[in-house]
Coordinates of C-alpha atoms in Angstrom, one line a residue:
Chain A
M223 CA 147.2 42.3 213.2
C224 CA 147.4 43.5 216.8
G225 CA 149.4 42.1 219.7
I226 CA 148.0 41.1 223.1
V227 CA 149.7 40.1 226.3
G228 CA 148.6 39.1 229.8
L229 CA 150.3 38.2 233.0
Y230 CA 148.7 36.7 236.1
L231 CA 151.1 36.4 239.1
K232 CA 150.7 33.4 241.4
R233 CA 153.5 34.5 243.7
E234 CA 152.8 37.6 245.8
A235 CA 156.5 38.6 246.0
L236 CA 156.5 39.3 242.2
R237 CA 153.7 42.0 242.5
P238 CA 156.1 45.0 242.5
E239 CA 157.5 43.8 239.2
L240 CA 154.2 43.3 237.3
G241 CA 154.4 46.7 235.5
A242 CA 158.0 46.1 234.4
L243 CA 157.3 42.5 233.2
L244 CA 154.1 43.4 231.4
S245 CA 155.6 46.6 229.8
D246 CA 158.4 44.5 228.4
M247 CA 156.0 42.0 226.9
L248 CA 154.0 44.8 225.4
V249 CA 156.9 46.6 223.8
T250 CA 158.1 43.3 222.4
M251 CA 154.8 43.1 220.5
S252 CA 155.2 46.6 218.9
D253 CA 155.7 45.1 215.4
R254 CA 152.2 43.6 215.6
G255 CA 150.5 47.0 216.3
P256 CA 152.4 50.3 216.4
D257 CA 149.5 52.7 216.2
S258 CA 148.2 52.7 219.8
A259 CA 148.8 50.7 223.0
G260 CA 147.2 50.2 226.4
I261 CA 147.4 48.3 229.6
A262 CA 145.0 47.4 232.4
I263 CA 146.6 46.8 235.7
Y264 CA 145.0 45.3 238.9
G265 CA 146.8 47.0 241.8
D266 CA 145.9 47.6 245.4
E267 CA 142.4 48.5 246.4
G268 CA 142.1 52.3 246.8
P269 CA 139.9 54.1 249.2
G270 CA 136.6 53.8 247.4
L271 CA 136.1 53.3 243.7
K272 CA 138.8 54.3 241.2
L273 CA 137.8 56.0 237.9
T274 CA 140.5 56.2 235.2
L275 CA 139.9 59.4 233.2
Q276 CA 141.4 60.6 230.0
S277 CA 141.4 64.1 228.4
D278 CA 143.1 65.5 225.3
R279 CA 143.6 68.8 227.3
P280 CA 144.7 67.4 230.6
D281 CA 146.2 70.8 231.7
I282 CA 142.8 72.4 231.6
A283 CA 140.5 69.5 232.2
F284 CA 142.2 68.2 235.3
D285 CA 143.0 71.6 236.8
G286 CA 141.1 71.9 240.1
L287 CA 139.3 68.7 239.4
A288 CA 139.4 67.4 243.0
E289 CA 137.6 70.5 244.3
D290 CA 135.1 70.8 241.5
L291 CA 134.2 67.1 241.5
G292 CA 134.1 66.9 245.3
R293 CA 131.7 69.9 245.5
A294 CA 129.5 68.5 242.7
I295 CA 129.1 65.1 244.2
G296 CA 129.2 66.1 247.8
A297 CA 132.1 63.9 248.8
E298 CA 135.8 63.9 249.3
V299 CA 137.7 62.8 246.3
S300 CA 141.4 62.4 245.5
V301 CA 142.9 62.9 242.0
R302 CA 146.2 61.6 240.7
V303 CA 147.1 63.0 237.3
I304 CA 149.4 61.0 235.0
D305 CA 150.0 62.6 231.6
T306 CA 146.6 62.5 229.7
H307 CA 145.0 60.3 232.4
A308 CA 143.8 60.9 235.9
V309 CA 142.8 58.3 238.5
V310 CA 140.1 59.6 240.8
S311 CA 139.1 57.9 244.0
L312 CA 135.5 58.5 245.2
P313 CA 132.9 56.8 247.4
H314 CA 131.1 53.9 245.6
E315 CA 127.7 55.4 246.0
R316 CA 128.7 58.6 244.2
I317 CA 129.6 57.0 240.9
A318 CA 126.3 58.0 239.2
A319 CA 126.7 61.6 240.3
A320 CA 130.3 61.5 239.0
R321 CA 129.2 60.2 235.6
D322 CA 126.7 63.1 235.4
F323 CA 129.5 65.6 236.4
F324 CA 131.8 64.3 233.6
S325 CA 129.1 64.1 230.9
D326 CA 129.5 67.7 229.7
K327 CA 133.3 67.9 230.3
D328 CA 136.1 67.3 227.9
I329 CA 136.9 64.2 229.9
R330 CA 136.3 60.5 229.2
I331 CA 135.8 57.8 231.8
M332 CA 138.0 54.9 230.6
S333 CA 137.2 52.5 233.5
A334 CA 135.9 52.1 237.0
G335 CA 137.2 49.6 239.4
E336 CA 138.1 48.7 243.0
R337 CA 141.6 47.7 241.7
M338 CA 141.8 48.2 238.0
E339 CA 143.3 51.2 236.3
I340 CA 143.5 51.5 232.5
Y341 CA 146.1 53.5 230.6
K342 CA 145.9 53.7 226.8
E343 CA 146.8 56.2 224.1
V344 CA 147.6 56.6 220.5
G345 CA 151.3 56.1 219.8
T346 CA 153.9 53.4 219.9
P347 CA 153.8 50.9 222.9
Q348 CA 157.3 52.2 224.0
S349 CA 155.9 55.8 224.1
V350 CA 152.8 54.8 226.0
V351 CA 154.8 52.8 228.6
K352 CA 157.1 55.8 229.1
R353 CA 154.4 58.4 229.3
F354 CA 152.5 56.6 232.0
G355 CA 155.4 55.1 233.9
L356 CA 153.8 51.7 233.4
G357 CA 157.1 50.0 234.2
S358 CA 157.0 51.0 237.9
M359 CA 153.4 49.9 238.5
A360 CA 152.7 47.0 240.9
G361 CA 149.8 44.6 240.9
S362 CA 148.5 41.0 240.9
H363 CA 147.7 40.8 237.1
G364 CA 147.3 42.8 234.0
I365 CA 146.6 42.7 230.3
G366 CA 147.9 44.8 227.4
H367 CA 147.4 45.5 223.7
T368 CA 149.3 46.9 220.8
R369 CA 146.9 48.0 218.1
M370 CA 146.9 47.8 214.3
A371 CA 143.5 49.3 213.6
T372 CA 141.0 47.6 211.3
E373 CA 137.4 48.2 212.5
S374 CA 137.5 51.8 213.7
A375 CA 139.6 54.9 213.8
V376 CA 143.0 55.3 215.5
T377 CA 141.9 57.3 218.5
T378 CA 142.4 56.9 222.3
L379 CA 138.8 55.6 222.6
G380 CA 139.5 53.0 219.9
A381 CA 142.6 51.7 221.7
H382 CA 142.4 48.6 224.0
P383 CA 141.8 47.5 226.7
F384 CA 138.0 48.2 226.8
S385 CA 136.2 48.3 230.1
T386 CA 132.5 48.1 230.3
D387 CA 131.9 47.3 233.9
I388 CA 133.6 47.5 237.3
D389 CA 137.0 45.8 237.2
Q390 CA 136.3 44.1 233.9
C391 CA 138.4 44.7 230.7
L392 CA 139.1 43.0 227.4
V393 CA 141.8 43.0 224.8
H394 CA 141.2 41.5 221.3
N395 CA 143.1 40.4 218.3
G396 CA 140.8 39.9 215.3
S397 CA 137.7 41.5 214.0
L398 CA 134.0 40.8 214.6
S399 CA 131.4 40.8 211.8
N400 CA 128.1 40.9 213.8
H401 CA 129.0 43.8 216.2
N402 CA 126.5 46.2 214.8
Y403 CA 123.6 43.9 215.6
L404 CA 125.1 43.1 219.1
R405 CA 125.7 46.8 219.7
R406 CA 121.9 47.5 219.3
M407 CA 120.9 44.4 221.3
L408 CA 123.2 45.4 224.2
A409 CA 122.2 49.0 224.2
R410 CA 118.6 47.9 224.8
R411 CA 119.9 45.9 227.8
G412 CA 121.7 48.9 229.3
Y413 CA 125.2 48.5 227.9
A414 CA 125.4 51.5 225.5
A415 CA 128.6 51.6 223.5
Q416 CA 130.8 54.7 223.6
S417 CA 132.6 54.0 220.3
Q418 CA 132.1 52.3 216.9
N419 CA 134.6 49.7 217.9
D420 CA 133.9 46.0 217.6
T421 CA 135.9 45.0 220.6
E422 CA 133.9 47.4 222.9
V423 CA 130.8 45.4 221.9
A424 CA 132.5 42.1 222.9
A425 CA 133.5 43.7 226.2
S426 CA 129.9 44.8 226.7
Y427 CA 128.7 41.3 225.8
L428 CA 130.9 39.8 228.5
S429 CA 129.8 42.4 231.1
W430 CA 126.1 41.8 230.2
R431 CA 126.5 38.0 230.7
M432 CA 128.4 38.4 233.9
G433 CA 126.0 41.0 235.1
S434 CA 123.2 38.5 234.4
G435 CA 124.8 35.9 236.7
A436 CA 127.2 34.1 234.4
T437 CA 130.7 33.2 235.6
L438 CA 133.7 34.4 233.7
G439 CA 134.0 30.9 232.2
E440 CA 130.3 30.8 231.1
A441 CA 130.5 34.3 229.6
L442 CA 133.6 33.3 227.6
E443 CA 131.8 30.2 226.5
G444 CA 129.0 32.4 225.2
T445 CA 131.2 34.3 222.9
L446 CA 131.7 31.1 220.8
A447 CA 128.0 30.9 220.1
D448 CA 127.1 34.6 219.9
L449 CA 130.0 36.4 218.4
D450 CA 130.8 36.0 214.7
G451 CA 134.3 36.8 213.4
F452 CA 137.9 36.3 214.3
F453 CA 139.0 36.6 217.9
T454 CA 141.6 35.8 220.4
F455 CA 140.3 37.4 223.6
V456 CA 142.1 38.0 226.9
V457 CA 139.7 39.2 229.7
G458 CA 140.6 40.7 233.0
T459 CA 138.4 40.6 236.1
E460 CA 139.1 41.6 239.7
K461 CA 139.9 37.9 240.4
G462 CA 142.0 37.0 237.4
L463 CA 142.4 36.4 233.6
G464 CA 140.4 34.5 231.0
V465 CA 141.4 33.4 227.4
V466 CA 139.3 32.2 224.5
R467 CA 139.9 31.8 220.8
D468 CA 137.3 31.4 218.0
P469 CA 137.0 27.9 216.4
I470 CA 139.1 28.8 213.4
A471 CA 141.9 30.1 215.6
C472 CA 143.9 31.9 213.0
K473 CA 144.8 34.7 215.4
P474 CA 147.9 33.5 217.2
A475 CA 148.1 32.8 220.9
V476 CA 150.7 31.1 223.1
M477 CA 150.8 30.7 226.9
A478 CA 153.4 29.9 229.4
E479 CA 153.0 28.8 233.0
T480 CA 155.5 28.4 235.9
E481 CA 155.0 28.1 239.6
D482 CA 155.2 31.9 239.7
Y483 CA 152.9 33.1 236.9
V484 CA 150.7 32.4 233.9
A485 CA 151.5 34.5 230.8
F486 CA 149.7 35.0 227.6
G487 CA 151.3 36.4 224.4
S488 CA 150.4 36.7 220.7
E489 CA 153.9 35.4 220.1
Y490 CA 156.5 33.5 222.1
R491 CA 158.8 36.5 221.7
A492 CA 156.7 38.3 224.3
F493 CA 157.9 35.8 227.0
S494 CA 161.6 36.0 226.3
N495 CA 162.5 38.2 229.3
L496 CA 160.1 36.5 231.8
P497 CA 161.9 34.9 234.7
G498 CA 162.3 31.1 234.4
I499 CA 160.8 31.0 230.9
D500 CA 163.3 28.4 229.7
A501 CA 161.8 25.9 232.2
A502 CA 158.1 27.1 231.7
R503 CA 155.4 24.9 230.3
V504 CA 154.6 26.6 227.0
W505 CA 151.5 25.7 224.9
E506 CA 149.0 27.1 222.5
P507 CA 145.5 27.5 223.7
E508 CA 143.1 25.2 221.8
P509 CA 140.5 26.7 219.5
A510 CA 137.0 27.2 221.0
T511 CA 138.3 26.3 224.4
V512 CA 137.9 28.5 227.5
Y513 CA 140.8 29.0 229.9
F514 CA 140.8 31.1 233.1
W515 CA 142.9 31.6 236.2
E516 CA 141.3 33.2 239.2
R517 CA 142.3 33.9 242.8
S518 CA 140.1 32.0 245.2
Chain B
M1029 CA 181.2 23.9 215.0
S1030 CA 180.6 27.5 214.1
T1031 CA 178.4 29.6 216.5
L1032 CA 176.1 32.5 215.8
D1033 CA 174.7 34.3 218.8
L1034 CA 171.5 36.4 218.3
A1035 CA 172.3 38.2 221.6
E1036 CA 175.4 39.7 219.8
T1037 CA 174.6 39.4 216.1
S1038 CA 171.5 40.8 214.3
L1039 CA 169.0 38.4 212.8
R1040 CA 169.7 39.8 209.4
D1041 CA 173.5 39.0 209.8
V1042 CA 172.8 35.6 211.2
N1043 CA 170.6 34.7 208.2
A1044 CA 173.0 36.3 205.7
A1045 CA 175.9 34.1 207.2
L1046 CA 173.8 30.9 206.8
Q1047 CA 172.4 31.8 203.4
S1048 CA 175.9 32.5 202.0
L1049 CA 176.9 28.8 202.5
N1050 CA 177.0 26.7 199.4
G1051 CA 177.6 23.1 198.6
T1052 CA 181.4 23.4 198.7
T1053 CA 181.6 24.9 202.2
N1054 CA 183.7 23.1 204.9
Q1055 CA 181.7 24.8 207.6
T1056 CA 179.0 22.3 207.8
A1057 CA 178.1 22.4 211.5
W1058 CA 176.4 25.5 213.0
E1059 CA 174.6 26.5 216.1
V1060 CA 172.4 29.5 216.7
L1061 CA 172.2 30.8 220.3
N1062 CA 169.5 32.9 221.9
P1063 CA 166.8 32.7 219.2
R1064 CA 164.2 34.0 221.8
G1065 CA 161.3 33.6 219.4
A1066 CA 162.9 35.5 216.5
H1067 CA 161.0 35.5 213.2
A1068 CA 162.2 34.0 209.9
L1069 CA 165.3 32.4 211.4
A1070 CA 167.4 30.2 209.1
V1071 CA 165.2 30.8 206.1
G1072 CA 166.3 30.2 202.5
L1073 CA 169.3 27.9 203.3
D1074 CA 170.6 26.2 200.2
A1075 CA 173.5 23.9 201.3
P1076 CA 173.9 20.5 202.9
V1077 CA 174.8 22.0 206.3
E1078 CA 173.5 21.2 209.8
V1079 CA 172.1 24.0 211.9
R1080 CA 171.1 23.6 215.6
V1081 CA 168.9 26.4 217.0
K1082 CA 169.2 26.4 220.8
G1083 CA 165.8 27.6 221.8
S1084 CA 162.3 28.5 220.5
T1085 CA 161.7 30.3 217.3
G1086 CA 158.9 32.6 216.0
Y1087 CA 157.2 32.8 212.6
Y1088 CA 158.5 31.1 209.5
C1089 CA 161.7 29.3 210.8
A1090 CA 163.5 27.2 208.2
G1091 CA 161.2 28.5 205.4
M1092 CA 162.1 27.5 201.8
N1093 CA 164.8 25.2 203.1
A1094 CA 166.8 23.3 200.6
E1095 CA 169.3 20.6 201.5
A1096 CA 170.1 21.8 205.0
T1097 CA 169.3 19.9 208.2
I1098 CA 167.8 22.3 210.8
H1099 CA 167.1 21.3 214.4
V1100 CA 165.1 23.5 216.7
E1101 CA 165.8 22.7 220.3
G1102 CA 162.5 24.2 221.4
S1103 CA 159.2 25.0 219.9
A1104 CA 158.5 26.8 216.6
G1105 CA 156.0 29.5 215.8
P1106 CA 153.6 29.6 212.8
G1107 CA 154.7 28.5 209.4
V1108 CA 157.8 26.5 210.3
A1109 CA 159.4 24.9 207.2
E1110 CA 156.9 26.7 205.0
N1111 CA 157.6 25.9 201.3
M1112 CA 160.5 23.6 202.1
M1113 CA 162.1 22.2 199.0
S1114 CA 164.4 19.5 200.4
G1115 CA 166.5 18.7 203.5
T1116 CA 165.3 18.0 207.0
V1117 CA 163.8 20.2 209.7
V1118 CA 163.3 18.7 213.2
I1119 CA 161.4 20.5 216.0
E1120 CA 162.0 19.1 219.4
G1121 CA 159.0 20.8 220.9
D1122 CA 155.6 21.8 219.5
A1123 CA 154.9 23.6 216.1
S1124 CA 152.3 26.3 215.7
Q1125 CA 149.8 26.6 212.9
Y1126 CA 150.5 25.7 209.2
A1127 CA 153.7 23.8 209.8
G1128 CA 155.2 22.6 206.5
A1129 CA 152.6 24.5 204.5
T1130 CA 153.0 24.3 200.7
G1131 CA 156.2 22.2 201.2
H1132 CA 157.6 20.7 197.9
G1133 CA 160.0 18.2 199.4
G1134 CA 162.2 17.2 202.3
L1135 CA 161.2 15.9 205.8
L1136 CA 159.7 17.9 208.6
V1137 CA 159.6 16.1 212.0
V1138 CA 157.7 17.6 214.9
K1139 CA 158.5 15.7 218.1
G1140 CA 155.7 17.4 220.1
N1141 CA 152.3 18.5 218.8
A1142 CA 151.5 20.6 215.7
S1143 CA 148.5 22.9 215.8
S1144 CA 146.0 23.8 213.1
R1145 CA 146.5 23.6 209.3
C1146 CA 149.6 21.4 209.5
G1147 CA 150.7 20.5 205.9
I1148 CA 148.1 22.8 204.3
S1149 CA 148.5 22.7 200.5
M1150 CA 151.5 20.4 200.8
K1151 CA 153.1 19.6 197.5
G1152 CA 155.5 16.7 198.1
I1153 CA 156.9 17.3 201.6
D1154 CA 156.9 14.5 204.1
I1155 CA 155.7 15.5 207.6
V1156 CA 155.9 13.3 210.7
V1157 CA 154.3 14.5 213.9
H1158 CA 155.0 12.5 217.0
G1159 CA 152.1 14.0 219.0
N1160 CA 148.7 15.3 217.9
I1161 CA 147.7 17.8 215.2
G1162 CA 145.0 20.4 215.1
H1163 CA 142.1 21.1 212.7
M1164 CA 142.2 21.4 208.9
A1165 CA 145.5 19.5 208.5
A1166 CA 146.5 18.7 204.9
F1167 CA 143.8 21.1 203.6
M1168 CA 144.0 20.9 199.7
A1169 CA 147.1 18.7 200.1
Q1170 CA 148.5 17.8 196.6
K1171 CA 151.4 15.5 197.1
G1172 CA 153.6 14.0 199.9
N1173 CA 153.0 12.2 203.1
L1174 CA 151.6 13.3 206.5
V1175 CA 152.2 10.9 209.4
V1176 CA 150.6 11.5 212.8
L1177 CA 151.4 9.3 215.7
G1178 CA 148.7 10.9 217.9
D1179 CA 145.2 12.2 217.2
T1180 CA 144.0 14.7 214.6
G1181 CA 141.6 17.6 215.0
E1182 CA 138.5 18.3 212.8
A1183 CA 138.4 18.2 209.0
L1184 CA 141.5 16.2 208.3
G1185 CA 142.4 16.4 204.6
D1186 CA 139.6 18.7 203.5
S1187 CA 139.5 19.0 199.7
I1188 CA 142.6 16.9 199.4
Y1189 CA 144.2 16.0 196.0
E1190 CA 146.8 13.3 196.1
A1191 CA 148.7 13.3 199.4
R1192 CA 148.7 10.3 201.7
L1193 CA 147.7 10.7 205.3
F1194 CA 148.7 8.1 208.0
V1195 CA 147.2 8.4 211.5
R1196 CA 147.8 6.2 214.4
G1197 CA 145.4 7.8 216.9
S1198 CA 141.8 9.0 216.5
V1199 CA 140.6 11.3 213.7
K1200 CA 138.0 13.8 215.0
S1201 CA 136.5 14.2 211.6
L1202 CA 137.4 13.9 207.9
G1203 CA 137.1 16.9 205.7
A1204 CA 135.2 17.0 202.4
D1205 CA 136.3 14.4 199.9
C1206 CA 138.7 12.7 202.3
I1207 CA 138.1 9.0 203.0
E1208 CA 139.8 6.1 204.8
K1209 CA 141.7 3.9 202.3
E1210 CA 143.1 0.4 202.3
M1211 CA 146.6 0.0 203.7
R1212 CA 148.5 -2.0 201.0
P1213 CA 152.0 -3.5 201.3
E1214 CA 153.6 -0.6 199.5
H1215 CA 152.1 1.8 202.0
L1216 CA 153.4 -0.2 205.0
E1217 CA 156.8 -0.1 203.4
L1218 CA 156.7 3.6 202.7
L1219 CA 155.4 4.3 206.3
A1220 CA 158.2 2.1 207.8
G1221 CA 160.8 4.2 206.0
L1222 CA 159.2 7.5 207.2
L1223 CA 158.9 6.4 210.8
E1224 CA 162.5 5.3 210.8
R1225 CA 163.8 8.5 209.3
A1226 CA 161.8 10.5 211.8
G1227 CA 163.0 8.5 214.8
A1228 CA 159.4 7.5 215.7
D1229 CA 158.7 4.6 217.9
A1230 CA 155.8 3.0 216.1
T1231 CA 155.0 0.2 213.8
P1232 CA 153.3 0.8 210.4
E1233 CA 150.5 -1.7 211.2
E1234 CA 149.2 0.6 213.9
F1235 CA 148.2 3.3 211.4
R1236 CA 145.2 3.9 209.2
R1237 CA 145.5 5.6 205.8
Y1238 CA 143.4 8.4 204.5
G1239 CA 143.3 10.1 201.1
S1240 CA 141.2 11.6 198.4
A1241 CA 137.9 10.1 197.2
R1242 CA 138.6 12.1 194.0
Q1243 CA 135.0 13.2 193.7
L1244 CA 135.6 16.9 194.3
Y1245 CA 138.2 17.8 191.8
H1246 CA 137.0 15.9 188.8
F1247 CA 134.5 17.8 186.7
H1248 CA 131.2 15.9 186.4
V1249 CA 129.2 16.7 183.4
D1250 CA 126.1 16.1 185.4
N1251 CA 126.9 19.3 187.3
A1252 CA 127.3 21.5 184.2
G1253 CA 124.0 23.2 185.0
A1254 CA 125.5 24.6 188.2
Y1255 CA 128.0 26.8 186.4

């Protein structure tokens, strides 16, 4: 089944509340997917590039990481450990060296971004929100996912959001049927998948298209022609959010817009605590139609 | 007027209170506060009572309704009035997918738009949508009437049996074995009654009628070799 949520703030004054609003939406969708949960949040730009890392043994893996990584890549880095995750800030040009450093460690790189951080784990949405303190995070926009696994195992790497390029991420409700073919095609184009998950392939597809010069809107339009299966996608980029549903549109989706925000939910329930929701414009995104909201 | 508040009373208790009503009750007027998108609200009612839901509902609101009149003063999630037997359900806002699916009787009115698969497998229900409807409406519809004041999506009435479909706006495409049919006096009379009951501001002459070509569900001996 799976539940997905997204929130794009139009009013800057609401930014300190993004984490609290989005966490509440996510927890409300627990019934749709209690096995894992995750959130991608677009906060302030850090010094340099931010890598969000995950380890099953954070006590060992992240111990002394700032010094070891700094020495290995010849740059000053900062490390902020949050439960099983750590957010590392490093100079842009050292990212390849950092990837080399992590390749033989018990550490996974979940995302890289100027502004985006991803937190995802196995467990109920409530527990994931609590472990990472998502409720107190600030930002301009974010997306979240509660997972009921179908296409791959219940693991941290199988949880959403998936990020396959700088500041890009994807959450998905549905299942794809041509992901094995696409996984091979995208690997040949430099987008090698880390998991067997179908959604990661969709994320790579969007990254490949945008990396080849397509706009977010054009990349989303491309999913309608090139992806086979059921999907409601919500995509995050540095600038904003995008939404697209497959032409059959059996995976639910509802949106709400006020002067302050644009919100996405698998169900209306997800909106019930948003400010001013009673007066919001609420509608269902049309099948096979691309929607996106971006900062200029 | 009796009031049930979902901010204070559990969904299960609200439904139990409504479901316990029978034809002899004197408490015939109810309102439900703070629905906040709750699922399966006011399902399985079986008494001639009136229930006003003050807000939007989630999946399966008013499912299996018999005799009751249920107003949703907001929008309704997927499967509203699914398998309704009789009574009336009115949605002031929009309805999500498969509104009125498999309904055997009664009247479902959607004052906004209804999305995909509206009236799928309908079996005698009357559905009046004031706005537009999405794709695959009245798929495999068997009996009843679907009235749309606005436009329809793709594949209207695909594989339809014997329901009547009346559309005032445009039809994006007709599904397999669904064709436009002549509007005869008895259809105009039927439609006038439905529009009046649904509080719809339209005249029957503005509509076109669609229904089954009856080519798909009759066995043709010429096709025997295909089996």
